[in-house]
Short mmCIF file of C-alpha atoms and ligand atoms in Angstrom, two decimals:
data_model
loop_
_atom_site.label_atom_id
_atom_site.label_comp_id
_atom_site.label_asym_id
_atom_site.label_seq_id
_atom_site.Cartn_x
_atom_site.Cartn_y
_atom_site.Cartn_z
CA MET A 39 128.12 -127.93 -0.31
CA ASN A 40 125.44 -125.44 1.75
CA ASP A 41 127.08 -122.00 1.90
CA THR A 42 127.44 -122.61 5.72
CA THR A 43 130.51 -124.68 4.90
CA GLU A 44 131.58 -122.75 1.65
CA ILE A 45 133.30 -120.08 4.39
CA MET A 46 134.63 -121.77 6.83
CA SER A 47 138.08 -123.14 6.44
CA PRO A 48 138.54 -126.64 6.14
CA ASP A 49 138.99 -126.97 9.93
CA VAL A 50 136.87 -125.71 10.71
CA ARG A 51 134.21 -128.00 8.89
CA ASP A 52 136.52 -130.98 9.63
CA ARG A 53 136.51 -130.19 13.88
CA LYS A 54 135.48 -133.09 16.88
CA THR A 55 132.93 -132.66 18.13
CA LEU A 56 133.36 -131.07 22.49
CA LEU A 57 133.04 -135.11 23.00
CA GLU A 58 135.34 -135.74 21.04
CA LEU A 59 138.01 -133.82 22.59
CA LYS A 60 138.60 -135.64 26.21
CA PRO A 61 141.01 -133.70 28.54
CA PHE A 62 144.81 -134.98 28.02
CA ASP A 63 145.18 -137.37 31.29
CA LYS A 64 148.74 -135.68 31.67
CA PRO A 65 149.53 -133.30 31.70
CA ILE A 66 150.63 -131.62 28.33
CA TYR A 67 153.48 -128.91 29.61
CA VAL A 68 154.88 -126.16 27.27
CA THR A 69 158.71 -127.57 27.01
CA ARG A 70 159.38 -131.59 28.56
CA PRO A 71 162.88 -131.21 29.22
CA TYR A 72 165.30 -133.77 27.18
CA LEU A 73 166.98 -136.75 28.76
CA PRO A 74 169.70 -139.18 27.52
CA PRO A 75 169.32 -142.68 27.30
CA ILE A 76 169.92 -142.95 31.18
CA GLU A 77 173.15 -145.38 30.85
CA GLU A 78 174.89 -143.31 29.02
CA PHE A 79 173.72 -141.32 32.70
CA ALA A 80 175.16 -143.55 34.81
CA ALA A 81 178.47 -144.31 33.54
CA GLY A 82 179.43 -140.34 33.21
CA LEU A 83 178.48 -140.81 37.07
CA GLN A 84 181.01 -143.81 37.61
CA GLU A 85 183.34 -141.69 36.10
CA ILE A 86 182.35 -138.52 38.12
CA TRP A 87 182.28 -141.28 41.16
CA ASP A 88 185.43 -142.51 40.25
CA ASN A 89 187.08 -138.50 40.65
CA GLN A 90 185.54 -137.59 43.37
CA TRP A 91 185.60 -134.29 42.38
CA LEU A 92 182.29 -132.95 41.48
CA THR A 93 182.44 -128.48 40.82
CA ASN A 94 185.11 -126.33 40.47
CA ASN A 95 186.42 -127.00 37.53
CA GLY A 96 186.89 -130.67 37.37
CA PRO A 97 187.70 -133.21 35.05
CA VAL A 98 184.18 -133.08 32.84
CA LEU A 99 183.94 -129.54 33.18
CA GLN A 100 187.14 -129.43 31.68
CA ARG A 101 185.83 -131.84 28.81
CA PHE A 102 183.41 -130.44 28.55
CA THR A 103 184.86 -126.48 27.65
CA SER A 104 186.45 -128.04 25.19
CA THR A 105 183.61 -129.86 23.88
CA LEU A 106 182.01 -126.40 23.09
CA SER A 107 184.72 -125.24 21.79
CA ARG A 108 184.94 -127.51 18.47
CA TYR A 109 180.76 -127.13 18.33
CA PHE A 110 180.79 -123.37 18.20
CA GLN A 111 184.36 -123.89 16.59
CA THR A 112 186.74 -121.44 19.14
CA ASP A 113 188.34 -121.32 22.83
CA ASN A 114 186.35 -117.87 23.31
CA VAL A 115 183.79 -120.11 25.13
CA CYS A 116 183.50 -119.62 30.13
CA LEU A 117 180.17 -121.85 31.41
CA PHE A 118 178.57 -121.02 34.52
CA ASN A 119 176.22 -122.35 36.32
CA ASN A 120 173.60 -120.52 35.00
CA GLY A 121 172.26 -117.89 32.21
CA THR A 122 170.83 -115.32 34.15
CA LEU A 123 174.57 -115.52 35.81
CA ALA A 124 176.49 -115.40 33.17
CA LEU A 125 174.96 -112.42 31.84
CA GLN A 126 175.44 -110.47 34.41
CA LEU A 127 178.26 -111.23 35.02
CA GLY A 128 179.41 -110.32 31.44
CA LEU A 129 177.99 -107.26 31.37
CA GLN A 130 180.81 -106.44 34.17
CA GLY A 131 183.56 -107.72 33.12
CA MET A 132 183.09 -105.94 29.65
CA GLY A 133 182.26 -102.96 31.69
CA ILE A 134 179.18 -101.37 31.03
CA SER A 135 177.98 -99.30 32.12
CA GLY A 136 175.88 -96.01 32.27
CA GLU A 137 172.09 -96.94 29.58
CA VAL A 138 171.36 -99.91 27.09
CA ILE A 139 169.32 -100.27 24.37
CA THR A 140 166.96 -103.63 24.85
CA THR A 141 164.53 -105.19 24.71
CA PRO A 142 160.36 -105.92 26.83
CA PHE A 143 159.77 -108.52 25.60
CA THR A 144 162.37 -111.21 27.23
CA PHE A 145 162.66 -113.51 30.06
CA VAL A 146 162.89 -111.23 32.76
CA ALA A 147 166.86 -111.60 34.07
CA THR A 148 167.07 -110.57 30.79
CA THR A 149 166.99 -106.93 32.35
CA HIS A 150 168.17 -108.55 36.28
CA ALA A 151 171.24 -108.74 34.23
CA LEU A 152 171.83 -104.85 33.71
CA TYR A 153 170.07 -104.05 36.92
CA TRP A 154 172.79 -106.08 38.98
CA ASN A 155 175.25 -103.99 37.12
CA LYS A 156 173.47 -100.84 37.91
CA ILE A 157 172.73 -99.99 34.02
CA ARG A 158 169.87 -98.19 33.01
CA PRO A 159 167.55 -99.82 30.62
CA VAL A 160 166.52 -98.07 27.70
CA PHE A 161 163.15 -100.46 25.81
CA VAL A 162 162.96 -100.13 23.29
CA ASP A 163 159.94 -101.94 20.55
CA ILE A 164 160.80 -105.24 18.17
CA GLU A 165 159.14 -105.23 15.06
CA PRO A 166 156.52 -107.26 14.57
CA ASP A 167 157.11 -110.45 12.71
CA HIS A 168 159.84 -111.94 14.83
CA TYR A 169 159.56 -109.80 17.84
CA THR A 170 162.85 -109.20 17.82
CA LEU A 171 164.37 -105.43 18.68
CA ASP A 172 163.83 -102.86 15.93
CA PRO A 173 167.13 -101.76 15.31
CA GLU A 174 165.95 -97.54 13.83
CA LYS A 175 164.25 -97.61 17.59
CA VAL A 176 167.48 -98.86 18.62
CA GLU A 177 169.07 -95.91 16.50
CA ALA A 178 166.99 -93.75 17.83
CA ALA A 179 167.38 -94.17 21.38
CA ILE A 180 171.27 -93.62 21.58
CA THR A 181 172.26 -90.65 24.03
CA PRO A 182 176.18 -90.27 25.49
CA TRP A 183 175.25 -92.42 28.05
CA THR A 184 174.50 -95.52 26.02
CA SER A 185 177.61 -98.04 26.36
CA ALA A 186 176.09 -101.48 24.82
CA ILE A 187 173.06 -102.61 22.87
CA LEU A 188 171.68 -105.82 24.99
CA ALA A 189 169.56 -108.02 21.55
CA VAL A 190 167.52 -110.75 22.44
CA HIS A 191 167.09 -113.45 19.75
CA VAL A 192 163.76 -114.74 21.65
CA PHE A 193 162.69 -118.33 20.40
CA GLY A 194 165.45 -118.54 18.92
CA TYR A 195 164.58 -116.22 15.96
CA PRO A 196 167.49 -114.43 15.72
CA CYS A 197 167.57 -110.64 15.70
CA LYS A 198 168.26 -108.52 12.62
CA VAL A 199 172.63 -108.53 12.79
CA LYS A 200 173.57 -106.86 10.28
CA GLU A 201 171.40 -103.22 11.16
CA LEU A 202 172.90 -104.10 14.36
CA ALA A 203 176.57 -104.43 13.81
CA ASP A 204 175.97 -101.40 11.41
CA ILE A 205 174.45 -99.06 14.24
CA ALA A 206 176.27 -100.43 17.20
CA ARG A 207 180.29 -100.17 14.96
CA ARG A 208 178.88 -95.82 13.46
CA HIS A 209 177.70 -95.38 16.83
CA ASN A 210 180.80 -96.93 19.07
CA LEU A 211 178.66 -98.98 21.32
CA THR A 212 179.05 -102.96 22.31
CA LEU A 213 176.42 -105.57 20.58
CA ILE A 214 176.24 -108.03 23.11
CA TYR A 215 172.99 -110.63 22.14
CA ASP A 216 170.84 -112.56 24.72
CA ALA A 217 171.02 -115.70 23.03
CA ALA A 218 169.59 -117.93 26.24
CA HIS A 219 167.11 -119.71 23.36
CA ALA A 220 168.96 -120.34 20.52
CA PHE A 221 172.20 -122.04 20.65
CA GLY A 222 172.09 -124.51 17.26
CA VAL A 223 170.60 -121.30 15.15
CA GLU A 224 173.20 -120.49 12.21
CA ILE A 225 173.45 -117.37 9.69
CA ASP A 226 174.97 -117.93 6.55
CA GLY A 227 175.71 -121.55 8.18
CA LYS A 228 177.51 -119.35 11.15
CA SER A 229 176.55 -120.40 14.74
CA ILE A 230 174.83 -117.06 15.94
CA ALA A 231 176.91 -117.25 18.53
CA HIS A 232 179.14 -115.74 16.26
CA TYR A 233 177.45 -112.24 16.13
CA GLY A 234 178.17 -109.36 17.98
CA ASP A 235 181.21 -109.31 21.06
CA MET A 236 179.40 -111.20 23.40
CA SER A 237 176.39 -114.05 23.58
CA MET A 238 174.87 -115.68 25.96
CA PHE A 239 173.54 -119.03 25.91
CA SER A 240 171.32 -120.65 28.54
CA PHE A 241 171.28 -124.44 28.78
CA HIS A 242 167.66 -124.08 31.50
CA ALA A 243 166.85 -127.41 31.05
CA THR A 244 163.85 -126.18 29.48
CA LYS A 245 165.46 -125.18 26.75
CA LEU A 246 165.72 -127.65 23.62
CA TYR A 247 169.95 -127.51 24.46
CA HIS A 248 170.13 -128.24 28.58
CA SER A 249 172.83 -128.98 31.16
CA ILE A 250 169.90 -129.41 34.02
CA GLU A 251 171.20 -125.40 34.83
CA GLY A 252 173.68 -123.82 32.95
CA GLY A 253 174.82 -120.58 30.88
CA MET A 254 177.50 -120.16 28.30
CA LEU A 255 179.96 -117.08 27.15
CA THR A 256 180.94 -116.57 23.98
CA PHE A 257 182.95 -113.96 23.44
CA GLN A 258 185.09 -112.08 20.38
CA ASP A 259 188.29 -111.54 23.07
CA SER A 260 189.82 -113.96 23.45
CA GLY A 261 191.69 -112.28 26.48
CA PHE A 262 188.43 -111.51 28.08
CA LYS A 263 188.52 -115.30 29.39
CA GLN A 264 190.87 -114.42 32.31
CA ILE A 265 188.57 -111.87 33.51
CA LEU A 266 185.10 -114.35 33.06
CA ASP A 267 187.64 -116.97 35.44
CA TYR A 268 187.88 -115.16 38.30
CA LEU A 269 184.39 -113.36 37.55
CA LYS A 270 182.93 -116.52 38.77
CA ASN A 271 184.78 -117.79 40.99
CA PHE A 272 184.97 -115.22 43.28
CA GLY A 273 188.01 -113.13 41.72
CA PHE A 274 190.66 -116.02 42.88
CA LYS A 275 193.37 -115.38 40.50
CA SER A 276 195.72 -118.09 42.78
CA GLU A 277 195.27 -120.42 46.28
CA THR A 278 196.78 -116.31 48.14
CA GLU A 279 195.17 -113.75 45.66
CA VAL A 280 191.79 -112.67 44.29
CA VAL A 281 191.95 -109.85 42.39
CA MET A 282 188.34 -108.82 41.64
CA PRO A 283 185.37 -109.07 43.52
CA GLY A 284 183.85 -111.85 42.14
CA THR A 285 180.92 -114.50 41.95
CA ASN A 286 180.18 -117.95 42.50
CA ALA A 287 178.97 -118.59 39.68
CA LYS A 288 181.43 -122.79 38.38
CA MET A 289 178.53 -125.17 36.36
CA ASN A 290 179.09 -128.09 39.05
CA GLU A 291 180.49 -131.44 36.84
CA LEU A 292 176.80 -133.61 37.21
CA GLN A 293 176.34 -129.92 34.62
CA ALA A 294 177.97 -130.54 32.32
CA LEU A 295 177.80 -133.66 32.22
CA MET A 296 175.13 -134.25 31.25
CA GLY A 297 175.81 -130.82 28.39
CA ILE A 298 178.10 -133.56 27.04
CA LEU A 299 175.06 -135.97 26.52
CA VAL A 300 172.04 -133.95 25.30
CA LEU A 301 174.53 -132.46 22.88
CA LYS A 302 175.48 -135.72 20.80
CA HIS A 303 171.41 -136.01 20.51
CA LEU A 304 170.60 -132.14 18.95
CA ASP A 305 170.10 -132.66 15.58
CA ASP A 306 167.60 -135.32 16.01
CA LEU A 307 165.97 -132.81 18.90
CA ILE A 308 166.07 -130.25 16.67
CA GLU A 309 164.50 -132.38 13.38
CA LYS A 310 162.09 -133.39 16.66
CA GLY A 311 160.74 -129.92 16.68
CA ARG A 312 160.59 -128.96 12.49
CA ALA A 313 157.80 -131.99 12.54
CA ILE A 314 156.46 -130.83 14.75
CA GLU A 315 155.68 -126.70 13.84
CA ALA A 316 154.98 -128.77 10.41
CA ILE A 317 151.76 -129.77 11.64
CA TYR A 318 150.70 -126.94 13.77
CA ARG A 319 151.89 -124.48 10.60
CA GLU A 320 149.48 -126.82 8.83
CA ARG A 321 146.11 -127.72 11.22
CA LEU A 322 145.73 -123.89 11.51
CA ALA A 323 147.06 -123.03 8.92
CA ASP A 324 143.87 -121.10 7.74
CA VAL A 325 142.27 -120.54 11.31
CA PRO A 326 140.91 -116.76 11.10
CA GLY A 327 142.10 -115.05 14.01
CA LEU A 328 145.51 -116.57 14.92
CA LYS A 329 149.19 -115.36 12.87
CA PHE A 330 152.22 -117.65 12.41
CA PRO A 331 156.02 -115.55 12.51
CA PRO A 332 156.29 -116.13 9.29
CA PRO A 333 158.88 -118.40 7.91
CA LEU A 334 162.43 -117.45 8.45
CA PRO A 335 164.07 -117.20 5.41
CA PRO A 336 166.98 -120.06 3.88
CA ASN A 337 169.92 -119.63 5.57
CA VAL A 338 169.05 -119.19 8.85
CA ARG A 339 169.10 -123.15 10.61
CA TYR A 340 166.15 -122.96 13.12
CA ASN A 341 165.98 -124.52 16.52
CA TYR A 342 162.18 -124.76 16.71
CA GLY A 343 162.70 -124.66 20.50
CA TYR A 344 159.97 -122.84 21.06
CA MET A 345 156.72 -122.02 19.00
CA PRO A 346 154.78 -119.28 19.34
CA ILE A 347 151.47 -117.81 18.15
CA GLU A 348 149.41 -114.46 18.62
CA VAL A 349 145.77 -115.00 18.78
CA ASN A 350 143.57 -112.03 17.54
CA GLU A 351 141.01 -112.09 20.42
CA ALA A 352 138.43 -110.50 17.44
CA GLU A 353 138.80 -112.43 14.35
CA PHE A 354 139.50 -115.76 16.34
CA GLY A 355 136.42 -114.64 18.38
CA MET A 356 137.94 -115.37 21.34
CA SER A 357 140.76 -113.25 23.36
CA ARG A 358 144.04 -115.77 23.99
CA ASP A 359 144.19 -115.25 28.01
CA ARG A 360 140.57 -117.36 27.59
CA LEU A 361 141.83 -119.94 25.33
CA TYR A 362 144.93 -119.95 28.10
CA GLU A 363 142.80 -120.70 29.85
CA GLU A 364 140.72 -122.89 28.49
CA LEU A 365 143.43 -125.41 27.31
CA LYS A 366 144.76 -125.96 30.80
CA LYS A 367 141.06 -127.40 31.00
CA PHE A 368 142.04 -130.25 28.88
CA ASN A 369 145.57 -130.01 30.64
CA ILE A 370 147.15 -128.70 28.46
CA TYR A 371 149.85 -125.81 30.55
CA ALA A 372 150.84 -123.67 27.22
CA ARG A 373 152.62 -120.60 28.20
CA ARG A 374 151.81 -116.74 27.41
CA TYR A 375 156.49 -116.13 26.80
CA PHE A 376 156.37 -112.97 27.83
CA TYR A 377 153.42 -111.00 29.08
CA PRO A 378 153.48 -109.29 31.20
CA LEU A 379 156.23 -106.76 30.14
CA VAL A 380 159.81 -106.65 31.31
CA SER A 381 158.70 -102.98 31.30
CA ASP A 382 155.28 -103.89 32.92
CA PHE A 383 157.83 -105.47 35.91
CA ALA A 384 156.52 -103.90 39.48
CA CYS A 385 160.31 -103.19 39.80
CA TYR A 386 160.54 -101.78 35.87
CA GLN A 387 157.67 -99.82 36.20
CA ASN A 388 159.00 -96.33 36.81
CA VAL A 389 161.93 -96.86 34.79
CA GLN A 390 160.88 -94.41 32.20
CA THR A 391 160.86 -95.56 28.51
CA ARG A 392 160.21 -92.66 25.71
CA ASP A 393 159.48 -95.46 23.40
CA PRO A 394 155.89 -96.28 23.32
CA LEU A 395 156.27 -99.86 22.71
CA THR A 396 153.05 -100.58 20.64
CA VAL A 397 154.39 -103.46 19.12
CA ALA A 398 155.62 -105.23 21.85
CA LYS A 399 152.61 -104.09 23.83
CA GLY A 400 150.16 -106.08 21.50
CA VAL A 401 152.64 -108.70 21.22
CA ALA A 402 152.26 -109.69 24.37
CA GLU A 403 148.09 -109.53 24.73
CA ARG A 404 148.17 -112.31 21.95
CA ILE A 405 151.18 -114.11 22.00
CA LEU A 406 150.54 -118.12 23.26
CA CYS A 407 153.76 -120.15 23.02
CA LEU A 408 152.11 -124.02 22.28
CA PRO A 409 153.36 -126.65 23.88
CA THR A 410 156.53 -128.52 21.87
CA TYR A 411 159.56 -131.08 22.78
CA TYR A 412 160.65 -133.83 20.84
CA ASN A 413 158.97 -136.97 22.49
CA ILE A 414 155.49 -134.99 22.54
CA ASP A 415 153.51 -137.33 19.74
CA HIS A 416 151.93 -136.38 16.70
CA ASP A 417 148.79 -137.21 17.71
CA SER A 418 148.84 -134.89 21.18
CA ILE A 419 149.63 -132.89 18.54
CA ASP A 420 146.35 -132.79 16.33
CA LYS A 421 144.47 -132.54 19.45
CA ILE A 422 145.25 -129.41 20.50
CA CYS A 423 144.60 -128.68 17.35
CA ASP A 424 141.49 -129.81 17.22
CA LEU A 425 140.98 -128.02 20.43
CA ILE A 426 141.76 -124.86 19.19
CA THR A 427 139.74 -125.50 15.55
CA TYR A 428 136.91 -126.45 18.25
CA HIS A 429 137.46 -123.30 19.64
CA ARG A 430 137.33 -121.00 16.74
CA GLY A 431 134.46 -122.82 15.51
CA GLN A 432 132.38 -121.86 18.39
CA PHE A 433 132.78 -118.33 17.11
CA GLU A 434 132.34 -119.01 13.65
CA ASP A 435 129.01 -120.30 14.66
CA ARG A 436 128.06 -117.55 16.83
CA LEU A 437 128.23 -115.18 13.82
N1 T4K B 764 167.05 -114.94 28.80
C1 T4K B 764 166.34 -115.40 28.49
C2 T4K B 764 165.27 -115.18 27.00
C3 T4K B 764 165.57 -115.96 28.91
O1 T4K B 764 164.83 -116.69 28.88
C4 T4K B 764 166.02 -117.51 30.40
C5 T4K B 764 165.66 -117.61 30.62
C6 T4K B 764 167.20 -116.09 30.83
C7 T4K B 764 168.09 -115.42 30.31
C8 T4K B 764 167.71 -116.79 31.68
O2 T4K B 764 168.68 -118.06 32.44
P1 T4K B 764 168.90 -119.37 32.84
O3 T4K B 764 169.21 -118.29 33.87
O4 T4K B 764 167.33 -119.97 33.74
O5 T4K B 764 169.72 -120.08 32.38
C9 T4K B 764 161.47 -121.13 32.51
C10 T4K B 764 163.08 -121.15 33.10
O6 T4K B 764 163.09 -120.83 33.74
C11 T4K B 764 164.14 -119.87 32.29
O7 T4K B 764 164.99 -120.50 32.70
C12 T4K B 764 163.88 -119.54 30.51
N2 T4K B 764 164.24 -118.64 30.81
C13 T4K B 764 162.18 -119.19 30.92
C14 T4K B 764 162.14 -118.57 29.69
O8 T4K B 764 161.20 -120.30 30.64
P2 T4K B 764 159.30 -120.86 34.24
O9 T4K B 764 158.79 -120.33 34.83
O10 T4K B 764 158.92 -120.68 33.20
O11 T4K B 764 159.40 -122.39 34.22
P3 T4K B 764 159.04 -123.36 34.45
O12 T4K B 764 159.11 -124.05 35.56
O13 T4K B 764 157.49 -123.25 34.45
O14 T4K B 764 158.19 -124.28 33.29
C15 T4K B 764 158.01 -124.24 31.78
C16 T4K B 764 157.42 -125.20 31.98
O15 T4K B 764 158.69 -126.55 31.90
C17 T4K B 764 156.73 -126.15 33.36
O16 T4K B 764 155.23 -126.04 33.11
C18 T4K B 764 157.11 -127.51 33.37
C19 T4K B 764 158.79 -128.08 32.47
N3 T4K B 764 159.12 -128.52 32.85
C20 T4K B 764 160.02 -127.90 33.92
C21 T4K B 764 161.36 -128.91 34.44
C22 T4K B 764 162.29 -126.89 35.36
C23 T4K B 764 159.81 -129.72 32.65
O17 T4K B 764 158.66 -130.58 32.84
N4 T4K B 764 160.73 -130.49 34.29
C24 T4K B 764 161.69 -129.45 34.85
O18 T4K B 764 162.92 -129.55 34.73
O19 T4K B 764 160.67 -120.29 33.06
#
């Protein structure tokens, strides 16, 4: 063993040459939607054809609602045509106003839902391990105008639910979770849907669990369901009565069918994601300049919907953006979720933010979500790791 080899990590020692690494024939995306066996979908379509009923609280939608009620062990579920409208209408139905404390490290729809309710977002910083709202920063940002906290279980990583619940209780604030990424996640054997006053789940095609497009609210107050049913159906109470200015946010029968079918495969999808994450973690653990979120505590059941890593340019020898571009040359489409921060988008730049958002700004510069989905084969994951390791190796050679 010579001196140079001694200081190299095992991954770097085993690294492939660029000649051995060829671009993928087909694009490797950050995610792909799970598609159930087409025969199962066809059988469901036949039923929809027979019913000649496509939307407006049809029988498949009703079955889907009962299935989810059983899954989440609550009747307090309401389905929508997407997660954005679910959150927007949930906020509206709860009468949230004034200021809401929220995270800038999320998909822009979280903040848009506030905007459409004329609520002022108050962005505060996240914690560095799992990127969820920092409870201390939340407490420091409370003013007499604060009505709620809107926290995001980003990448399916649970927020600090106990601390946030405690703050909400002490300051009499409503606690709302954007759980768009967190279907299937549990804390202490209890679904994440049961934390806070209301949670929104997205069933968009890019999510681990999906219904093509779709969204769901779960909530604590059973009286709230009636209001949500009005809001998503133009405010109709009966054929001749409109009790509030609602909109059209109904889920249709085809979405509901997909949702029912994908649910049957959820455990398998989670298991496949777990195996993929294990390969990434093993292959890239010792690569300098790459950071994985620390493993979650044993009381959390995770869903493995995303595979975020952080790229530290100084140690990795290449910026996150450069690595993202290099991967693209090999037909690998990793994604920089969530860069830019929502607070940096043109439409929110004029929102006054007292918190310097130091952690969130750093994470947004370093974050990269690697491909993970049920039918990506393990050789492809290995090849992505080879390529990342190759780039770090190039840097090591230059040192
Ligand atoms: N809150 C949070 C925290 C969210 O992340 C989201 C949505 C929401 C709220 C709002 O929920 P929804 O209203 O969407 O239900 C995607 C999704 O469109 C969006 O739902 C999601 N978050 C966000 C994180 O990601 P894009 O712009 O990255 O999607 P797109 O079209 O670039 O797709 C990503 C990759 O997925 C593609 O490169 C290829 C693959 N793909 C995508 C689709 C649609 C497929 O293979 N097949 C497909 O059908 O936003």
